[in-house]
PDB file of C-alpha atoms in Angstrom:
ATOM      1  CA  MET B  28     169.515  -8.458-107.688  1.00  0.00           C
ATOM      2  CA  SER B  29     170.436  -9.353-111.225  1.00  0.00           C
ATOM      3  CA  LEU B  30     173.530 -10.988-112.683  1.00  0.00           C
ATOM      4  CA  THR B  31     174.396 -10.536-116.349  1.00  0.00           C
ATOM      5  CA  PHE B  32     177.021 -12.305-118.421  1.00  0.00           C
ATOM      6  CA  GLN B  33     178.411 -11.334-121.820  1.00  0.00           C
ATOM      7  CA  ARG B  34     180.847 -13.163-124.077  1.00  0.00           C
ATOM      8  CA  ASN B  35     183.343 -10.658-125.510  1.00  0.00           C
ATOM      9  CA  PRO B  36     184.905 -10.700-129.014  1.00  0.00           C
ATOM     10  CA  ASP B  37     188.361 -11.330-127.493  1.00  0.00           C
ATOM     11  CA  GLY B  38     187.151 -14.608-125.909  1.00  0.00           C
ATOM     12  CA  THR B  39     186.771 -13.254-122.391  1.00  0.00           C
ATOM     13  CA  THR B  40     183.532 -13.133-120.433  1.00  0.00           C
ATOM     14  CA  THR B  41     182.268 -10.105-118.536  1.00  0.00           C
ATOM     15  CA  GLY B  42     179.825 -10.475-115.700  1.00  0.00           C
ATOM     16  CA  ARG B  43     178.067  -7.788-113.701  1.00  0.00           C
ATOM     17  CA  ASN B  44     176.142  -7.860-110.446  1.00  0.00           C
ATOM     18  CA  GLU B  45     173.611  -5.050-110.944  1.00  0.00           C
ATOM     19  CA  GLY B  46     172.885  -4.988-107.206  1.00  0.00           C
ATOM     20  CA  SER B  47     176.423  -4.331-105.986  1.00  0.00           C
ATOM     21  CA  GLY B  48     177.919  -2.865-109.151  1.00  0.00           C
ATOM     22  CA  LEU B  49     180.695  -5.484-109.258  1.00  0.00           C
ATOM     23  CA  THR B  50     181.987  -6.140-112.778  1.00  0.00           C
ATOM     24  CA  VAL B  51     184.399  -8.991-113.532  1.00  0.00           C
ATOM     25  CA  THR B  52     186.100  -9.816-116.833  1.00  0.00           C
ATOM     26  CA  HIS B  53     188.095 -13.023-117.173  1.00  0.00           C
ATOM     27  CA  VAL B  54     189.088 -15.571-119.814  1.00  0.00           C
ATOM     28  CA  ASP B  55     187.415 -18.335-117.725  1.00  0.00           C
ATOM     29  CA  ALA B  56     183.617 -17.907-117.779  1.00  0.00           C
ATOM     30  CA  GLU B  57     183.235 -20.164-114.722  1.00  0.00           C
ATOM     31  CA  GLU B  58     185.574 -17.926-112.732  1.00  0.00           C
ATOM     32  CA  VAL B  59     183.396 -14.924-113.625  1.00  0.00           C
ATOM     33  CA  LYS B  60     180.306 -16.815-112.500  1.00  0.00           C
ATOM     34  CA  ARG B  61     181.983 -17.953-109.254  1.00  0.00           C
ATOM     35  CA  ARG B  62     183.037 -14.401-108.348  1.00  0.00           C
ATOM     36  CA  LEU B  63     179.613 -12.936-109.086  1.00  0.00           C
ATOM     37  CA  TYR B  64     177.817 -15.643-107.125  1.00  0.00           C
ATOM     38  CA  GLU B  65     180.177 -15.029-104.189  1.00  0.00           C
ATOM     39  CA  ASP B  66     179.528 -11.286-104.393  1.00  0.00           C
ATOM     40  CA  ALA B  67     175.766 -11.894-104.467  1.00  0.00           C
ATOM     41  CA  GLY B  68     175.967 -14.248-101.475  1.00  0.00           C
ATOM     42  CA  TRP B  69     174.763 -17.178-103.544  1.00  0.00           C
ATOM     43  CA  GLU B  70     176.112 -20.714-103.397  1.00  0.00           C
ATOM     44  CA  TYR B  71     178.298 -21.518-106.390  1.00  0.00           C
ATOM     45  CA  THR B  72     178.415 -25.093-107.637  1.00  0.00           C
ATOM     46  CA  PRO B  73     181.183 -25.744-110.161  1.00  0.00           C
ATOM     47  CA  PRO B  74     180.254 -27.657-113.296  1.00  0.00           C
ATOM     48  CA  PRO B  75     180.820 -31.417-113.207  1.00  0.00           C
ATOM     49  CA  SER B  76     184.073 -32.782-114.539  1.00  0.00           C
ATOM     50  CA  PRO B  77     184.017 -33.809-118.208  1.00  0.00           C
ATOM     51  CA  VAL B  78     182.876 -37.344-118.993  1.00  0.00           C
ATOM     52  CA  PRO B  79     185.384 -39.831-120.428  1.00  0.00           C
ATOM     53  CA  PRO B  80     185.528 -40.149-124.222  1.00  0.00           C
ATOM     54  CA  GLY B  81     182.634 -42.237-125.527  1.00  0.00           C
ATOM     55  CA  PHE B  82     180.417 -41.439-122.511  1.00  0.00           C
ATOM     56  CA  HIS B  83     177.541 -38.964-122.176  1.00  0.00           C
ATOM     57  CA  ARG B  84     175.930 -37.312-119.157  1.00  0.00           C
ATOM     58  CA  PHE B  85     172.141 -36.918-119.146  1.00  0.00           C
ATOM     59  CA  SER B  86     169.027 -37.243-117.025  1.00  0.00           C
ATOM     60  CA  LEU B  87     166.117 -39.581-117.617  1.00  0.00           C
ATOM     61  CA  VAL B  88     162.801 -38.780-115.987  1.00  0.00           C
ATOM     62  CA  HIS B  89     159.537 -40.655-115.632  1.00  0.00           C
ATOM     63  CA  GLU B  90     156.833 -38.008-115.430  1.00  0.00           C
ATOM     64  CA  GLU B  91     153.204 -38.993-115.230  1.00  0.00           C
ATOM     65  CA  PHE B  92     150.448 -36.676-114.191  1.00  0.00           C
ATOM     66  CA  GLU B  93     148.786 -39.355-112.055  1.00  0.00           C
ATOM     67  CA  ALA B  94     151.971 -40.882-110.579  1.00  0.00           C
ATOM     68  CA  ALA B  95     152.560 -40.994-106.834  1.00  0.00           C
ATOM     69  CA  GLY B  96     156.067 -39.549-107.089  1.00  0.00           C
ATOM     70  CA  PHE B  97     159.522 -40.917-106.406  1.00  0.00           C
ATOM     71  CA  ALA B  98     158.276 -43.403-103.784  1.00  0.00           C
ATOM     72  CA  ASP B  99     155.807 -45.036-106.224  1.00  0.00           C
ATOM     73  CA  GLU B 100     156.103 -48.817-105.827  1.00  0.00           C
ATOM     74  CA  ARG B 101     156.565 -49.228-109.607  1.00  0.00           C
ATOM     75  CA  TYR B 102     160.030 -47.692-109.166  1.00  0.00           C
ATOM     76  CA  ALA B 103     161.227 -49.938-106.298  1.00  0.00           C
ATOM     77  CA  GLY B 104     163.402 -52.177-108.489  1.00  0.00           C
ATOM     78  CA  LEU B 105     164.808 -49.289-110.479  1.00  0.00           C
ATOM     79  CA  ARG B 106     165.633 -47.335-107.318  1.00  0.00           C
ATOM     80  CA  ALA B 107     167.337 -50.414-105.800  1.00  0.00           C
ATOM     81  CA  ARG B 108     169.198 -51.540-108.942  1.00  0.00           C
ATOM     82  CA  PRO B 109     169.490 -48.698-111.465  1.00  0.00           C
ATOM     83  CA  PRO B 110     171.346 -49.271-114.737  1.00  0.00           C
ATOM     84  CA  ARG B 111     175.127 -49.067-114.404  1.00  0.00           C
ATOM     85  CA  GLY B 112     176.173 -45.415-114.495  1.00  0.00           C
ATOM     86  CA  CYS B 113     172.785 -44.086-113.305  1.00  0.00           C
ATOM     87  CA  VAL B 114     171.775 -42.763-109.883  1.00  0.00           C
ATOM     88  CA  PRO B 115     168.102 -42.359-108.812  1.00  0.00           C
ATOM     89  CA  ILE B 116     167.122 -38.797-107.852  1.00  0.00           C
ATOM     90  CA  ASP B 117     163.875 -37.533-106.314  1.00  0.00           C
ATOM     91  CA  ARG B 118     162.551 -34.626-108.393  1.00  0.00           C
ATOM     92  CA  GLY B 119     159.011 -35.108-107.189  1.00  0.00           C
ATOM     93  CA  CYS B 120     159.016 -37.965-109.660  1.00  0.00           C
ATOM     94  CA  LEU B 121     161.607 -40.605-110.500  1.00  0.00           C
ATOM     95  CA  ALA B 122     164.683 -39.249-112.233  1.00  0.00           C
ATOM     96  CA  LEU B 123     167.996 -40.879-113.042  1.00  0.00           C
ATOM     97  CA  GLU B 124     171.233 -38.956-113.435  1.00  0.00           C
ATOM     98  CA  CYS B 125     173.251 -41.013-115.894  1.00  0.00           C
ATOM     99  CA  GLU B 126     176.746 -41.165-117.297  1.00  0.00           C
ATOM    100  CA  ARG B 127     176.573 -43.864-119.937  1.00  0.00           C
ATOM    101  CA  PRO B 128     178.502 -45.035-122.999  1.00  0.00           C
ATOM    102  CA  GLY B 129     177.272 -44.407-126.507  1.00  0.00           C
ATOM    103  CA  ARG B 130     178.466 -43.400-129.944  1.00  0.00           C
ATOM    104  CA  THR B 131     176.380 -40.221-129.564  1.00  0.00           C
ATOM    105  CA  LEU B 132     174.218 -38.740-126.837  1.00  0.00           C
ATOM    106  CA  LEU B 133     171.075 -40.037-128.556  1.00  0.00           C
ATOM    107  CA  ASP B 134     172.649 -43.499-128.760  1.00  0.00           C
ATOM    108  CA  ALA B 135     173.407 -43.449-125.006  1.00  0.00           C
ATOM    109  CA  VAL B 136     169.881 -42.248-124.181  1.00  0.00           C
ATOM    110  CA  ALA B 137     168.272 -44.848-126.477  1.00  0.00           C
ATOM    111  CA  GLY B 138     170.315 -47.687-124.996  1.00  0.00           C
ATOM    112  CA  THR B 139     169.428 -46.659-121.452  1.00  0.00           C
ATOM    113  CA  VAL B 140     165.715 -46.208-122.232  1.00  0.00           C
ATOM    114  CA  ALA B 141     165.655 -49.658-123.882  1.00  0.00           C
ATOM    115  CA  GLU B 142     167.436 -51.284-120.915  1.00  0.00           C
ATOM    116  CA  ILE B 143     164.989 -49.750-118.432  1.00  0.00           C
ATOM    117  CA  ARG B 144     161.989 -50.811-120.521  1.00  0.00           C
ATOM    118  CA  ARG B 145     163.360 -54.347-120.887  1.00  0.00           C
ATOM    119  CA  GLU B 146     164.437 -54.792-117.246  1.00  0.00           C
ATOM    120  CA  TYR B 147     161.717 -52.854-115.406  1.00  0.00           C
ATOM    121  CA  GLY B 148     158.817 -52.473-117.856  1.00  0.00           C
ATOM    122  CA  LEU B 149     158.985 -48.701-117.506  1.00  0.00           C
ATOM    123  CA  VAL B 150     159.297 -46.249-120.394  1.00  0.00           C
ATOM    124  CA  MET B 151     161.209 -43.124-119.430  1.00  0.00           C
ATOM    125  CA  ASN B 152     159.541 -40.149-121.100  1.00  0.00           C
ATOM    126  CA  SER B 153     161.806 -37.161-120.507  1.00  0.00           C
ATOM    127  CA  VAL B 154     165.412 -36.074-120.260  1.00  0.00           C
ATOM    128  CA  GLY B 155     164.385 -33.181-118.037  1.00  0.00           C
ATOM    129  CA  VAL B 156     164.673 -30.345-120.553  1.00  0.00           C
ATOM    130  CA  GLU B 157     162.446 -27.629-119.100  1.00  0.00           C
ATOM    131  CA  LYS B 158     161.867 -25.412-122.141  1.00  0.00           C
ATOM    132  CA  PRO B 159     162.580 -27.426-125.291  1.00  0.00           C
ATOM    133  CA  GLN B 160     161.389 -24.578-127.509  1.00  0.00           C
ATOM    134  CA  GLU B 161     164.474 -22.580-126.460  1.00  0.00           C
ATOM    135  CA  TRP B 162     166.796 -24.094-129.038  1.00  0.00           C
ATOM    136  CA  LEU B 163     170.364 -22.839-129.110  1.00  0.00           C
ATOM    137  CA  GLY B 164     173.554 -24.296-130.519  1.00  0.00           C
ATOM    138  CA  ASP B 165     174.680 -27.056-132.832  1.00  0.00           C
ATOM    139  CA  ASP B 166     176.477 -29.527-130.539  1.00  0.00           C
ATOM    140  CA  PRO B 167     175.249 -33.022-131.531  1.00  0.00           C
ATOM    141  CA  ASP B 168     176.123 -34.341-128.054  1.00  0.00           C
ATOM    142  CA  GLY B 169     175.216 -31.307-125.937  1.00  0.00           C
ATOM    143  CA  GLN B 170     172.087 -29.378-125.011  1.00  0.00           C
ATOM    144  CA  PRO B 171     170.665 -29.369-128.573  1.00  0.00           C
ATOM    145  CA  ALA B 172     170.834 -33.196-128.631  1.00  0.00           C
ATOM    146  CA  LYS B 173     169.216 -33.350-125.195  1.00  0.00           C
ATOM    147  CA  THR B 174     166.424 -31.175-126.570  1.00  0.00           C
ATOM    148  CA  VAL B 175     165.900 -33.586-129.488  1.00  0.00           C
ATOM    149  CA  ALA B 176     165.795 -36.533-127.073  1.00  0.00           C
ATOM    150  CA  GLN B 177     163.344 -34.635-124.853  1.00  0.00           C
ATOM    151  CA  LEU B 178     160.985 -33.893-127.731  1.00  0.00           C
ATOM    152  CA  VAL B 179     161.086 -37.456-129.087  1.00  0.00           C
ATOM    153  CA  LEU B 180     160.494 -39.097-125.693  1.00  0.00           C
ATOM    154  CA  MET B 181     157.725 -36.622-124.888  1.00  0.00           C
ATOM    155  CA  ALA B 182     156.093 -37.176-128.295  1.00  0.00           C
ATOM    156  CA  VAL B 183     156.165 -40.968-127.887  1.00  0.00           C
ATOM    157  CA  HIS B 184     154.669 -40.725-124.399  1.00  0.00           C
ATOM    158  CA  ARG B 185     151.909 -38.340-125.465  1.00  0.00           C
ATOM    159  CA  ALA B 186     151.169 -40.317-128.655  1.00  0.00           C
ATOM    160  CA  ARG B 187     150.753 -43.481-126.578  1.00  0.00           C
ATOM    161  CA  LEU B 188     148.288 -41.677-124.289  1.00  0.00           C
ATOM    162  CA  LEU B 189     146.260 -40.718-127.381  1.00  0.00           C
ATOM    163  CA  GLY B 190     146.256 -44.257-128.748  1.00  0.00           C
ATOM    164  CA  TYR B 191     148.874 -43.780-131.465  1.00  0.00           C
ATOM    165  CA  GLY B 192     151.389 -46.555-132.004  1.00  0.00           C
ATOM    166  CA  ARG B 193     154.836 -47.046-133.451  1.00  0.00           C
ATOM    167  CA  ARG B 194     153.569 -47.225-137.037  1.00  0.00           C
ATOM    168  CA  ASP B 195     151.827 -43.869-136.681  1.00  0.00           C
ATOM    169  CA  LEU B 196     154.978 -42.221-135.355  1.00  0.00           C
ATOM    170  CA  VAL B 197     157.281 -43.844-137.916  1.00  0.00           C
ATOM    171  CA  ARG B 198     154.906 -42.829-140.727  1.00  0.00           C
ATOM    172  CA  LEU B 199     155.050 -39.216-139.518  1.00  0.00           C
ATOM    173  CA  ILE B 200     158.852 -39.272-139.264  1.00  0.00           C
ATOM    174  CA  ASP B 201     159.157 -40.883-142.712  1.00  0.00           C
ATOM    175  CA  ALA B 202     156.835 -38.216-144.147  1.00  0.00           C
ATOM    176  CA  THR B 203     159.390 -35.540-143.222  1.00  0.00           C
ATOM    177  CA  GLY B 204     161.957 -37.070-145.552  1.00  0.00           C
ATOM    178  CA  VAL B 205     164.625 -37.275-142.851  1.00  0.00           C
ATOM    179  CA  GLU B 206     167.479 -39.594-143.830  1.00  0.00           C
TER     180      GLU B 206
END
């Protein structure tokens, strides 16, 4: 069974369940998705409500190849007393689902990463973006910004494993000419 979705020039969305032949066109893309999921017999979960102005929703993940998972004793304090606006989640490793204030998404992520490092001595190394090479969009506080945060946190983590430090990373960033 395959579901396809297409954004139409008139602003509507058309969805089709290839298995049943059901086709739905509606101005609300979520309504199209809900109807197709229902037709396919799949559970539909509506998107979360929007965050208040000045807040951002994101995940922070601590992924280590040798870690013992969510129950690892290093995470006990963080699981018991996560930063305000964050909830611990077991993804086979420690993850936090956060809704935190910040001028931008990157600002909210940076503030949360710094608080966790300061309070718990743990450096979060992912925002949970599965395929960061699949870049799409230009929203500075949406998925593209989450992808940037993912790549930076992953690069810092991997650089540390290879023995590179802050100066090495800053030198590389400065070499790009980014302002």
